[in-house]
Coordinates of C-alpha atoms in Angstrom, one line a residue:
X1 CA 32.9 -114.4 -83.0
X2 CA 32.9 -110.7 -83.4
X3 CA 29.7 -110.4 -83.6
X4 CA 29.5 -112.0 -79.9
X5 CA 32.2 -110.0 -78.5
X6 CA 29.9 -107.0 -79.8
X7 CA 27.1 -107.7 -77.7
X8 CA 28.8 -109.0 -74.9
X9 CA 30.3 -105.3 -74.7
X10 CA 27.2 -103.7 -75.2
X11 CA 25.8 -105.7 -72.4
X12 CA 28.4 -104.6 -70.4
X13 CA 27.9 -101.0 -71.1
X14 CA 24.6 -101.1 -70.0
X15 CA 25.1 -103.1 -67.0
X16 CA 27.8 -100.6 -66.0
X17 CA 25.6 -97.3 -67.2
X18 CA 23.0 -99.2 -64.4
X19 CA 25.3 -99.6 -61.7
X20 CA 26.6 -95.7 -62.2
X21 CA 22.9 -94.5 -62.0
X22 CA 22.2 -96.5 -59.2
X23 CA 25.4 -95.4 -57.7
X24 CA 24.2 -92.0 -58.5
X25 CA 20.5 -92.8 -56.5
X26 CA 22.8 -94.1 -53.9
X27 CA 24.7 -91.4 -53.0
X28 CA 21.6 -88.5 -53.6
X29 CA 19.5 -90.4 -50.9
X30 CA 22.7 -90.8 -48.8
X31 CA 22.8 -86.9 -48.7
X32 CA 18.8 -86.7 -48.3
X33 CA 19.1 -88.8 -45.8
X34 CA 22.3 -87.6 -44.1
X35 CA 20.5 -83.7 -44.0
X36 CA 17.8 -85.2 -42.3
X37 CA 19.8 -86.5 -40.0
X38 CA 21.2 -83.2 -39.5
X39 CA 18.2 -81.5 -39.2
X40 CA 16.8 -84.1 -36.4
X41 CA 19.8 -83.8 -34.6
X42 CA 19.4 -79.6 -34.6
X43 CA 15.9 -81.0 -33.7
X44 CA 16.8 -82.7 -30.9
X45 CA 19.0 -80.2 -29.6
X46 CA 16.3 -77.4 -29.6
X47 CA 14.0 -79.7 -27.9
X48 CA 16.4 -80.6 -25.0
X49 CA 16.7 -76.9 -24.5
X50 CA 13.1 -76.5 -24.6
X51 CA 12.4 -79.2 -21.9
X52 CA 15.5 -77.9 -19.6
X53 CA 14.2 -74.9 -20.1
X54 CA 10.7 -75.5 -18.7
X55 CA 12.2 -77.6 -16.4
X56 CA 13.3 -74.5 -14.7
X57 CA 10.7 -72.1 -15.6
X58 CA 9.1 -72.4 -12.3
X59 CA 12.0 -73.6 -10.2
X60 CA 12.2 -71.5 -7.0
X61 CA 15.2 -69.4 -8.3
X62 CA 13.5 -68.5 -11.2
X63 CA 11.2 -66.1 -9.0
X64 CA 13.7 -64.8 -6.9
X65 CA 13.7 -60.8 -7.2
X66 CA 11.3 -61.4 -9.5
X67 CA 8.2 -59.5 -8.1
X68 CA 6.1 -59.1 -11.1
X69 CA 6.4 -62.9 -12.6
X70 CA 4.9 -63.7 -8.7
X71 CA 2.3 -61.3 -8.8
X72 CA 1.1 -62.7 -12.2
X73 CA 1.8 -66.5 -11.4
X74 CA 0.4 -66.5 -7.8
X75 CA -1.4 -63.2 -7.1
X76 CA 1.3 -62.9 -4.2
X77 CA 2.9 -59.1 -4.5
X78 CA 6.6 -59.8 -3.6
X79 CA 8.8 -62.8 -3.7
X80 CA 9.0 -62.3 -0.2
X81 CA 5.6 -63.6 0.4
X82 CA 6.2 -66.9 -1.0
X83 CA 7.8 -67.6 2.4
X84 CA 4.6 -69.3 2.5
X85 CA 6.1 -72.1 0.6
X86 CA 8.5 -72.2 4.1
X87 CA 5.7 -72.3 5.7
X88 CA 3.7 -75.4 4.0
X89 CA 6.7 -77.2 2.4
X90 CA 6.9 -80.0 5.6
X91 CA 3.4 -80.8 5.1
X92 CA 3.0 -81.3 1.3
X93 CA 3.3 -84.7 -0.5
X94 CA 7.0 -85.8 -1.3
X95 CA 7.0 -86.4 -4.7
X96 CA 7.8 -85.3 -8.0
X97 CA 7.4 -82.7 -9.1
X98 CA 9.2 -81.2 -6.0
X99 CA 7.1 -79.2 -3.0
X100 CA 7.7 -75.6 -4.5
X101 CA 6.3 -76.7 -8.0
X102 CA 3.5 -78.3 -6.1
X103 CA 2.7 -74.7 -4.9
X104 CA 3.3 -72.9 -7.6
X105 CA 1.1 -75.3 -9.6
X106 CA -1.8 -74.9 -7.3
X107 CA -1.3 -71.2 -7.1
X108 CA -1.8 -70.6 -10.5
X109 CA -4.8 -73.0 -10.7
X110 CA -6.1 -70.1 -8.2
X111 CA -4.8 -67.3 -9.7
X112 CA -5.1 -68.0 -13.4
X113 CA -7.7 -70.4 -13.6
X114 CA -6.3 -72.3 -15.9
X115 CA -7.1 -76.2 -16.9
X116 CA -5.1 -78.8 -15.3
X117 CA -4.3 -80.3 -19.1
X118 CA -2.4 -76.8 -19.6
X119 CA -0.7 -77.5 -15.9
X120 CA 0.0 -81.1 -17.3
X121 CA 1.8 -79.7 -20.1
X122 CA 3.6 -76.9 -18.3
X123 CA 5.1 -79.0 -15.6
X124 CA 6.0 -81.7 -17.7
X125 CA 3.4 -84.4 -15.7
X126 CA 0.4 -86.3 -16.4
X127 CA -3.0 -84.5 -16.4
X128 CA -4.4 -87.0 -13.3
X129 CA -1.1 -85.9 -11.4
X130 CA -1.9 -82.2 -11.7
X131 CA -5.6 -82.8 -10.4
X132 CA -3.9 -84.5 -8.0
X133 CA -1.9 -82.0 -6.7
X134 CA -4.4 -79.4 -6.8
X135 CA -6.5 -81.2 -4.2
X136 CA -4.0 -82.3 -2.1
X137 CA -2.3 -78.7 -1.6
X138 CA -5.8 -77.2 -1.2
X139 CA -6.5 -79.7 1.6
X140 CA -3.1 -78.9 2.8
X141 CA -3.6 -74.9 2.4
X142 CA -7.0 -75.1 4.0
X143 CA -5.9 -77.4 7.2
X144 CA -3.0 -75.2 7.9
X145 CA -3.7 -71.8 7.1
X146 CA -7.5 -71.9 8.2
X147 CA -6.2 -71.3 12.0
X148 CA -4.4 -67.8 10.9
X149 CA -7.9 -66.6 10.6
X150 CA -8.7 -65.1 13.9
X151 CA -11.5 -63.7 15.5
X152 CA -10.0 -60.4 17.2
X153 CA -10.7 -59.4 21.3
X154 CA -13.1 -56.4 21.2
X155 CA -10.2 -54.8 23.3
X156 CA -8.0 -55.3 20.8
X157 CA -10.7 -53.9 18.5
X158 CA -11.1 -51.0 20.1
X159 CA -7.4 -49.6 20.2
X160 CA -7.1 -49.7 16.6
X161 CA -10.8 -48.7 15.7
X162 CA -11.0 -46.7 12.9
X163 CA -12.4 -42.9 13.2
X164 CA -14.6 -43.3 10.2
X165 CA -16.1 -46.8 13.5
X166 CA -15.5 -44.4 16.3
X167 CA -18.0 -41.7 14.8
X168 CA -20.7 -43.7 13.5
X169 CA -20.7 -46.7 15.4
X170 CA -19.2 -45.9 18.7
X171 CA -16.8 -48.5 19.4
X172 CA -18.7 -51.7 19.9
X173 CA -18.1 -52.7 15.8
X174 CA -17.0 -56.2 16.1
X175 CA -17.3 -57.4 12.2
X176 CA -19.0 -57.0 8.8
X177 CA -20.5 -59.7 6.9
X178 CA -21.5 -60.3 3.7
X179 CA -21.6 -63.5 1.4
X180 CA -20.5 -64.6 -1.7
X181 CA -20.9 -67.3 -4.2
X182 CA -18.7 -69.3 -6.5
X183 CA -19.7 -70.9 -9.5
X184 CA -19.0 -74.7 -10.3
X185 CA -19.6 -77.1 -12.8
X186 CA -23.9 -78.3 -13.0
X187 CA -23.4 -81.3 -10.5
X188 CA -24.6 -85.0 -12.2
X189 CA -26.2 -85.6 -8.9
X190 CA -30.1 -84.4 -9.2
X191 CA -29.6 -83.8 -4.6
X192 CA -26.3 -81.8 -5.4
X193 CA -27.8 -79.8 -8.3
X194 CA -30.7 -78.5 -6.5
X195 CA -29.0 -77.5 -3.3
X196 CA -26.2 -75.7 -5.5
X197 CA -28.7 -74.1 -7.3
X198 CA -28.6 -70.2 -6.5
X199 CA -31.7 -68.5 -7.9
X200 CA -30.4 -65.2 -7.5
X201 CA -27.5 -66.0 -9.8
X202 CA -28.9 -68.3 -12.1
X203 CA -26.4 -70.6 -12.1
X204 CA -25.3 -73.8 -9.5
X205 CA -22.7 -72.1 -7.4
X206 CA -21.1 -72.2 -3.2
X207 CA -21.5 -69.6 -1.2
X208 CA -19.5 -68.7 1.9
X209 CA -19.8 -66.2 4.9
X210 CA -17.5 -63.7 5.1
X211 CA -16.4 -61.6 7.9
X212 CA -13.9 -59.1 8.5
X213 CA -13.0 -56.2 11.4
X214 CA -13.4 -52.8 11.1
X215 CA -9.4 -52.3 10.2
X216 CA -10.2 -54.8 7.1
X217 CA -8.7 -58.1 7.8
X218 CA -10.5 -61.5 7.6
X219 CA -11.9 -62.3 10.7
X220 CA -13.9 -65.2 9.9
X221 CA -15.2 -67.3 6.7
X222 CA -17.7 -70.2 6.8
X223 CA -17.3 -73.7 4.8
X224 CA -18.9 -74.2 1.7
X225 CA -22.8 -74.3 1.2
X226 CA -24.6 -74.9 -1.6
X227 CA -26.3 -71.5 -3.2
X228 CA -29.6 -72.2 -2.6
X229 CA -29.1 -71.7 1.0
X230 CA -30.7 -68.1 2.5
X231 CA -28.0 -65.4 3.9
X232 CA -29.7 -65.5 7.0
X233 CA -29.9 -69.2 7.4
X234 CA -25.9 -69.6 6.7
X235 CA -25.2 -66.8 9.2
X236 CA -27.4 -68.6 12.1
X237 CA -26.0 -72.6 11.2
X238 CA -22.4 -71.9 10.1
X239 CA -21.1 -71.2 13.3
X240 CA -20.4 -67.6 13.0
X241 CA -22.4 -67.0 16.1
X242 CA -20.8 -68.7 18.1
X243 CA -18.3 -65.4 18.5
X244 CA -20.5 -63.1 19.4
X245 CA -20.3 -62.0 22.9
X246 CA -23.1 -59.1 24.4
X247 CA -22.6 -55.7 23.2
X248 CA -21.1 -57.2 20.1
X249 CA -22.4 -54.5 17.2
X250 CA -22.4 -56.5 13.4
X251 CA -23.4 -54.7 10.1
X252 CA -24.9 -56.4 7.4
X253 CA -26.8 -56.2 4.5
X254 CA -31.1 -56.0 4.3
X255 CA -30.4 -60.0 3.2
X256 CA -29.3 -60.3 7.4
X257 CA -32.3 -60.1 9.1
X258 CA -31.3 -61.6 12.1
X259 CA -32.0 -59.3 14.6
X260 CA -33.9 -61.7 16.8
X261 CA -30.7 -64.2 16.8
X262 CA -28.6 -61.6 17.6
X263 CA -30.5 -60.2 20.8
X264 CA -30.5 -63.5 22.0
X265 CA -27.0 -63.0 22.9
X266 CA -27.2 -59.7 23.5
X267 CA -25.6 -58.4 20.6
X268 CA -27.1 -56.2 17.7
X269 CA -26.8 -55.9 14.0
X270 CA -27.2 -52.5 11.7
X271 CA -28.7 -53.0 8.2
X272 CA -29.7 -50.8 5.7
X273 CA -33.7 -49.8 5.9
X274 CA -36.3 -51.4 4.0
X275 CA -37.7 -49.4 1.4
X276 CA -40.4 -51.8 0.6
X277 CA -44.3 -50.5 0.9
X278 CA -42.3 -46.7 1.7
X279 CA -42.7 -43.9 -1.1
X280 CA -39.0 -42.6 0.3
X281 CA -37.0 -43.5 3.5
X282 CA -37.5 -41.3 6.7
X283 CA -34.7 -38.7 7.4
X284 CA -33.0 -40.7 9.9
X285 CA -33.2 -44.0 8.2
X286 CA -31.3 -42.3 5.1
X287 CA -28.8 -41.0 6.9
X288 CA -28.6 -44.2 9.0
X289 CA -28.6 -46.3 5.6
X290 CA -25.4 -43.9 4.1
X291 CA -23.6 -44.6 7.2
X292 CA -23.8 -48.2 6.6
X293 CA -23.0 -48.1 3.1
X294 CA -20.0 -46.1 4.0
X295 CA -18.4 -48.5 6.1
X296 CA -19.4 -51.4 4.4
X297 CA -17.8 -50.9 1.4
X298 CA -14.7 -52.4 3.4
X299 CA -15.9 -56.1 2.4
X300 CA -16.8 -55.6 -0.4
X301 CA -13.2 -54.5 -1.4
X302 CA -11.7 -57.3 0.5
X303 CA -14.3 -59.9 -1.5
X304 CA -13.2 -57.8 -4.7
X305 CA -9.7 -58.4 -4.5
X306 CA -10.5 -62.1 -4.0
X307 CA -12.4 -61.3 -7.1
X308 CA -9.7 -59.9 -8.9
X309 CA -6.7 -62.2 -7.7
X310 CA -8.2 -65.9 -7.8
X311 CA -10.4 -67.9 -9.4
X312 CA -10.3 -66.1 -12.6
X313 CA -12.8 -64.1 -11.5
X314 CA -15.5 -66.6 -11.0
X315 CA -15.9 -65.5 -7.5
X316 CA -19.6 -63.1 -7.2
X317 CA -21.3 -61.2 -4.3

């Protein structure tokens, strides 16, 4: 009888020793788990601060007085010229994220040439969204801000001609041209990829006309053609002739030899002189050539800031 009582005891011992330790087990994962609990919830916390936080890193107050975050998000100098956004809100798509995100989004697409996954990311939307936006406020941009581009009246021209014009040119300067080209991705249709193809660059790219007044603004720029096409032949089928009026005076580069199109309307075009089969260039040539080259270094500084501000600098002359 004692002998039962004995073990009976012991057994209870060790069934209570088992309990304790599992009491013990118990209670450490309870801690474990009630610190991780802890942690998530600091977790959580810093996360909701991260996402309210980019929630309003490109809100519009967040570039108010803020000249230098403009500048590097949009290539825009001053707050003040994102009164564009005023200007193009009514006619962008209503929908989330809001219109001014929409610009900004597209603007530094443009400015930084980002990809649309890091826009997915930084605006908190899918990546097919971004693309989505980028196109639309493109298409927006170009239907409503394509008209601000003006070709000038030579009489207004002519009041505001440079000296640098009036000396060498008289006062008959109506606009310099040049073109550029922007790369793009090798197109998957064979048609496409040969009519992009721009020998001179080695690489598929879109070229544009360009052409600005004497006083340096944008006077006219051409739709996109594919780089394979010829200065001269973009010049003459673009549409670009179509403002020159007799006794118009346009300077070019050797690529414009359009001379004969131009006298056809009575206008004329200065280009530098061909060197080709000459040992040296006659006096007058020279000095005719460094005349030229003087003034048209205006678009070339007005395709170099283009250069400089969008496109990540993708965009060559």
């Amino acid at each position: 009888m004692v002998l039962l009582l004995l073990v009976l005891m012991l057994r209870l011992m060790t069934l209570l020793q088992v309990v304790i330790s599992e009491a013990i087990c118990a209670a450490q994962r309870l801690k474990a788990m009630n610190s991780e609990l802890q942690n998530l919830r600091t977790e959580n916390i810093q996360l909701r601060s991260d996402v309210a936080h980019l929630s309003t890193t490109y809100d519009q107050s967040a570039f108010v007085d803020e000249d230098e975050k403009v500048l590097f998000f949009t290539g825009l100098p001053t707050y003040q010229n994102l009164v564009l956004f005023t200007f193009l809100s009514p006619h962008l798509p209503v929908k989330s994220p809001d219109t001014f995100k929409q610009l900004m989004l597209t603007l530094m697409r443009l400015r930084l040439n980002v990809s649309t996954t890091f826009l997915s990311y930084a605006f908190n939307i899918s990546i097919a969204t971004a693309s989505r936006i980028v196109t639309d406020v493109i298409d927006v941009m170009f239907i409503h801000m394509k008209p601000l581009i003006i070709w000038p009246e030579m009489e207004h021209l002519q009041k505001t001609m440079p000296m640098q014009f009036r000396k060498h040119f008289v006062k008959k300067c109506a606009v310099i041209i040049d073109c550029f080209e922007v790369f793009i991705e090798r197109p998957s249709n064979l048609i496409a990829r040969a009519e992009t193809w721009s020998s001179y660059k080695h690489h598929n790219t879109v070229k544009f006309l360009i052409g600005i007044t004497p006083q340096g603004t944008v006077s006219y720029i051409s739709n996109a053609w594919g780089g394979r096409v010829s200065d001269k032949h973009l010049t003459e089928n673009c549409g670009f002739l179509d403002n020159i009026v007799p006794g118009d005076l346009v300077l070019a580069d050797r690529a414009f030899n359009i001379q004969a199109t131009l006298g056809c309307r009575m206008a004329h075009v200065k280009i530098p002189a061909f060197t080709r089969g000459k040992s040296q260039l006659a006096p007058v040539d020279l000095e005719t050539t460094r005349k030229i080259a003087h003034v048209r270094i205006h678009v070339e500084r007005v395709i170099g800031s283009v250069r400089q501000k969008y496109l990540g600098g993708d965009i060559t002359n």
